[in-house]
């Protein structure tokens, strides 16, 4: 009888050991399942964050262009320079967000009437699929006078952090950049002609140009 009891006890111990082993293997399966779910979940989270940054950058760019355009409208920018200097002021308003100086192009044109204004084509500047770090070319800047129609455009080549298959934000396949563009049109005020650059603006331009 004792031998039978011992045999039964041994069998029960083996069953308990098998159960513990099964639980351990089940825990491993849970970890694997979590890993499978976690990868696309984290990809979704990072994709949402990048998309949010793109929209945020677009909003900041639009506000900076509007604020800086006022300097042209009232004549404060007269004698301050060209597209490069105007870009320095826009980037100052953007707090150099996303390396603004390297990724922003400014175009400003004027003519006898709004219907005849033609902005320069920004082309594929900085979007060479074989060169992700290509510098953005400076745009065109036409000197304005009093009571003249003006159209200006800011084109920001946003550098994407995530591969395109996660966000589908690339403007041109392989470029790893998303183009954000904002435009505004206005008529300058009847300011005095021949005025020099506003000292405060000149100081900001010098600061951003490293002078």
mmCIF file with all atom_site columns, N, CA and C in Angstrom, residues 13 18 23 37 41 57 65 72 76 78 88 91 105-106 116-117 119 125 127 132 168 182 184 194 201 209-210:
data_model
loop_
_atom_site.group_PDB
_atom_site.id
_atom_site.type_symbol
_atom_site.label_atom_id
_atom_site.label_alt_id
_atom_site.label_comp_id
_atom_site.label_asym_id
_atom_site.label_entity_id
_atom_site.label_seq_id
_atom_site.pdbx_PDB_ins_code
_atom_site.Cartn_x
_atom_site.Cartn_y
_atom_site.Cartn_z
_atom_site.occupancy
_atom_site.B_iso_or_equiv
_atom_site.pdbx_formal_charge
_atom_site.auth_seq_id
_atom_site.auth_comp_id
_atom_site.auth_asym_id
_atom_site.auth_atom_id
_atom_site.pdbx_PDB_model_num
ATOM 1  N N  . UNK A 1 13  ? 3.508  14.747  -8.472  1.00 0.00 ? 13  UNK A N  1
ATOM 2  C CA . UNK A 1 13  ? 4.604  15.715  -8.538  1.00 0.00 ? 13  UNK A CA 1
ATOM 3  C C  . UNK A 1 13  ? 4.973  16.027  -9.990  1.00 0.00 ? 13  UNK A C  1
ATOM 4  N N  . UNK A 1 18  ? 4.793  19.572  -14.705 1.00 0.00 ? 18  UNK A N  1
ATOM 5  C CA . UNK A 1 18  ? 4.346  19.861  -16.069 1.00 0.00 ? 18  UNK A CA 1
ATOM 6  C C  . UNK A 1 18  ? 3.465  21.118  -16.126 1.00 0.00 ? 18  UNK A C  1
ATOM 7  N N  . UNK A 1 23  ? 2.789  26.831  -17.508 1.00 0.00 ? 23  UNK A N  1
ATOM 8  C CA . UNK A 1 23  ? 2.564  28.238  -17.159 1.00 0.00 ? 23  UNK A CA 1
ATOM 9  C C  . UNK A 1 23  ? 3.734  29.103  -17.616 1.00 0.00 ? 23  UNK A C  1
ATOM 10 N N  . UNK A 1 37  ? 2.441  43.109  -30.944 1.00 0.00 ? 37  UNK A N  1
ATOM 11 C CA . UNK A 1 37  ? 1.493  44.228  -30.915 1.00 0.00 ? 37  UNK A CA 1
ATOM 12 C C  . UNK A 1 37  ? 2.207  45.555  -30.675 1.00 0.00 ? 37  UNK A C  1
ATOM 13 N N  . UNK A 1 41  ? 2.152  49.430  -32.691 1.00 0.00 ? 41  UNK A N  1
ATOM 14 C CA . UNK A 1 41  ? 1.582  50.451  -31.812 1.00 0.00 ? 41  UNK A CA 1
ATOM 15 C C  . UNK A 1 41  ? 2.554  51.615  -31.646 1.00 0.00 ? 41  UNK A C  1
ATOM 16 N N  . UNK A 1 57  ? 4.684  72.993  -37.321 1.00 0.00 ? 57  UNK A N  1
ATOM 17 C CA . UNK A 1 57  ? 5.650  73.784  -38.088 1.00 0.00 ? 57  UNK A CA 1
ATOM 18 C C  . UNK A 1 57  ? 4.950  74.645  -39.129 1.00 0.00 ? 57  UNK A C  1
ATOM 19 N N  . UNK A 1 65  ? 5.536  84.320  -41.169 1.00 0.00 ? 65  UNK A N  1
ATOM 20 C CA . UNK A 1 65  ? 5.474  85.030  -42.451 1.00 0.00 ? 65  UNK A CA 1
ATOM 21 C C  . UNK A 1 65  ? 4.558  86.243  -42.354 1.00 0.00 ? 65  UNK A C  1
ATOM 22 N N  . UNK A 1 72  ? 7.692  94.617  -44.387 1.00 0.00 ? 72  UNK A N  1
ATOM 23 C CA . UNK A 1 72  ? 7.674  95.023  -45.796 1.00 0.00 ? 72  UNK A CA 1
ATOM 24 C C  . UNK A 1 72  ? 6.510  95.968  -46.050 1.00 0.00 ? 72  UNK A C  1
ATOM 25 N N  . UNK A 1 76  ? 9.583  99.177  -43.224 1.00 0.00 ? 76  UNK A N  1
ATOM 26 C CA . UNK A 1 76  ? 10.706 99.041  -42.290 1.00 0.00 ? 76  UNK A CA 1
ATOM 27 C C  . UNK A 1 76  ? 11.852 98.225  -42.866 1.00 0.00 ? 76  UNK A C  1
ATOM 28 N N  . UNK A 1 78  ? 12.974 98.331  -45.904 1.00 0.00 ? 78  UNK A N  1
ATOM 29 C CA . UNK A 1 78  ? 13.653 99.010  -47.006 1.00 0.00 ? 78  UNK A CA 1
ATOM 30 C C  . UNK A 1 78  ? 15.147 99.127  -46.707 1.00 0.00 ? 78  UNK A C  1
ATOM 31 N N  . UNK A 1 88  ? 16.192 85.508  -42.510 1.00 0.00 ? 88  UNK A N  1
ATOM 32 C CA . UNK A 1 88  ? 16.730 85.591  -41.151 1.00 0.00 ? 88  UNK A CA 1
ATOM 33 C C  . UNK A 1 88  ? 15.682 86.119  -40.178 1.00 0.00 ? 88  UNK A C  1
ATOM 34 N N  . UNK A 1 91  ? 13.001 83.368  -39.622 1.00 0.00 ? 91  UNK A N  1
ATOM 35 C CA . UNK A 1 91  ? 13.525 82.327  -38.732 1.00 0.00 ? 91  UNK A CA 1
ATOM 36 C C  . UNK A 1 91  ? 13.637 82.824  -37.297 1.00 0.00 ? 91  UNK A C  1
ATOM 37 N N  . UNK A 1 105 ? 12.891 78.551  -47.762 1.00 0.00 ? 105 UNK A N  1
ATOM 38 C CA . UNK A 1 105 ? 13.106 79.389  -48.947 1.00 0.00 ? 105 UNK A CA 1
ATOM 39 C C  . UNK A 1 105 ? 12.036 80.475  -48.963 1.00 0.00 ? 105 UNK A C  1
ATOM 40 N N  . UNK A 1 106 ? 12.453 81.717  -49.234 1.00 0.00 ? 106 UNK A N  1
ATOM 41 C CA . UNK A 1 106 ? 11.539 82.860  -49.290 1.00 0.00 ? 106 UNK A CA 1
ATOM 42 C C  . UNK A 1 106 ? 11.510 83.421  -50.708 1.00 0.00 ? 106 UNK A C  1
ATOM 43 N N  . UNK A 1 116 ? -0.694 90.436  -62.264 1.00 0.00 ? 116 UNK A N  1
ATOM 44 C CA . UNK A 1 116 ? 0.515  90.270  -63.081 1.00 0.00 ? 116 UNK A CA 1
ATOM 45 C C  . UNK A 1 116 ? 1.710  89.759  -62.278 1.00 0.00 ? 116 UNK A C  1
ATOM 46 N N  . UNK A 1 117 ? 1.538  89.549  -60.980 1.00 0.00 ? 117 UNK A N  1
ATOM 47 C CA . UNK A 1 117 ? 2.642  89.068  -60.147 1.00 0.00 ? 117 UNK A CA 1
ATOM 48 C C  . UNK A 1 117 ? 2.867  87.580  -60.402 1.00 0.00 ? 117 UNK A C  1
ATOM 49 N N  . UNK A 1 119 ? 5.362  84.506  -59.011 1.00 0.00 ? 119 UNK A N  1
ATOM 50 C CA . UNK A 1 119 ? 6.398  84.064  -58.088 1.00 0.00 ? 119 UNK A CA 1
ATOM 51 C C  . UNK A 1 119 ? 7.317  83.066  -58.772 1.00 0.00 ? 119 UNK A C  1
ATOM 52 N N  . UNK A 1 125 ? 14.199 72.278  -55.164 1.00 0.00 ? 125 UNK A N  1
ATOM 53 C CA . UNK A 1 125 ? 15.349 72.708  -54.387 1.00 0.00 ? 125 UNK A CA 1
ATOM 54 C C  . UNK A 1 125 ? 15.435 71.938  -53.076 1.00 0.00 ? 125 UNK A C  1
ATOM 55 N N  . UNK A 1 127 ? 15.419 68.752  -52.660 1.00 0.00 ? 127 UNK A N  1
ATOM 56 C CA . UNK A 1 127 ? 14.667 67.503  -52.619 1.00 0.00 ? 127 UNK A CA 1
ATOM 57 C C  . UNK A 1 127 ? 15.303 66.423  -53.485 1.00 0.00 ? 127 UNK A C  1
ATOM 58 N N  . UNK A 1 132 ? 19.966 63.845  -49.119 1.00 0.00 ? 132 UNK A N  1
ATOM 59 C CA . UNK A 1 132 ? 18.984 64.273  -48.125 1.00 0.00 ? 132 UNK A CA 1
ATOM 60 C C  . UNK A 1 132 ? 19.390 65.569  -47.441 1.00 0.00 ? 132 UNK A C  1
ATOM 61 N N  . UNK A 1 168 ? 3.861  58.380  -45.017 1.00 0.00 ? 168 UNK A N  1
ATOM 62 C CA . UNK A 1 168 ? 3.457  58.797  -46.365 1.00 0.00 ? 168 UNK A CA 1
ATOM 63 C C  . UNK A 1 168 ? 3.454  60.317  -46.505 1.00 0.00 ? 168 UNK A C  1
ATOM 64 N N  . UNK A 1 182 ? 3.359  78.438  -47.505 1.00 0.00 ? 182 UNK A N  1
ATOM 65 C CA . UNK A 1 182 ? 2.356  79.421  -47.103 1.00 0.00 ? 182 UNK A CA 1
ATOM 66 C C  . UNK A 1 182 ? 2.578  80.702  -47.898 1.00 0.00 ? 182 UNK A C  1
ATOM 67 N N  . UNK A 1 184 ? 1.039  84.860  -48.824 1.00 0.00 ? 184 UNK A N  1
ATOM 68 C CA . UNK A 1 184 ? 0.202  85.984  -48.409 1.00 0.00 ? 184 UNK A CA 1
ATOM 69 C C  . UNK A 1 184 ? 0.363  87.120  -49.416 1.00 0.00 ? 184 UNK A C  1
ATOM 70 N N  . UNK A 1 194 ? 13.261 105.739 -50.146 1.00 0.00 ? 194 UNK A N  1
ATOM 71 C CA . UNK A 1 194 ? 14.654 106.045 -49.852 1.00 0.00 ? 194 UNK A CA 1
ATOM 72 C C  . UNK A 1 194 ? 15.029 105.904 -48.395 1.00 0.00 ? 194 UNK A C  1
ATOM 73 N N  . UNK A 1 201 ? 15.804 95.869  -36.910 1.00 0.00 ? 201 UNK A N  1
ATOM 74 C CA . UNK A 1 201 ? 15.811 94.760  -37.866 1.00 0.00 ? 201 UNK A CA 1
ATOM 75 C C  . UNK A 1 201 ? 17.229 94.433  -38.305 1.00 0.00 ? 201 UNK A C  1
ATOM 76 N N  . UNK A 1 209 ? 22.851 86.106  -38.948 1.00 0.00 ? 209 UNK A N  1
ATOM 77 C CA . UNK A 1 209 ? 23.860 85.820  -39.966 1.00 0.00 ? 209 UNK A CA 1
ATOM 78 C C  . UNK A 1 209 ? 25.234 85.603  -39.365 1.00 0.00 ? 209 UNK A C  1
ATOM 79 N N  . UNK A 1 210 ? 25.317 85.763  -38.035 1.00 0.00 ? 210 UNK A N  1
ATOM 80 C CA . UNK A 1 210 ? 26.576 85.508  -37.356 1.00 0.00 ? 210 UNK A CA 1
ATOM 81 C C  . UNK A 1 210 ? 27.595 86.606  -37.517 1.00 0.00 ? 210 UNK A C  1
#
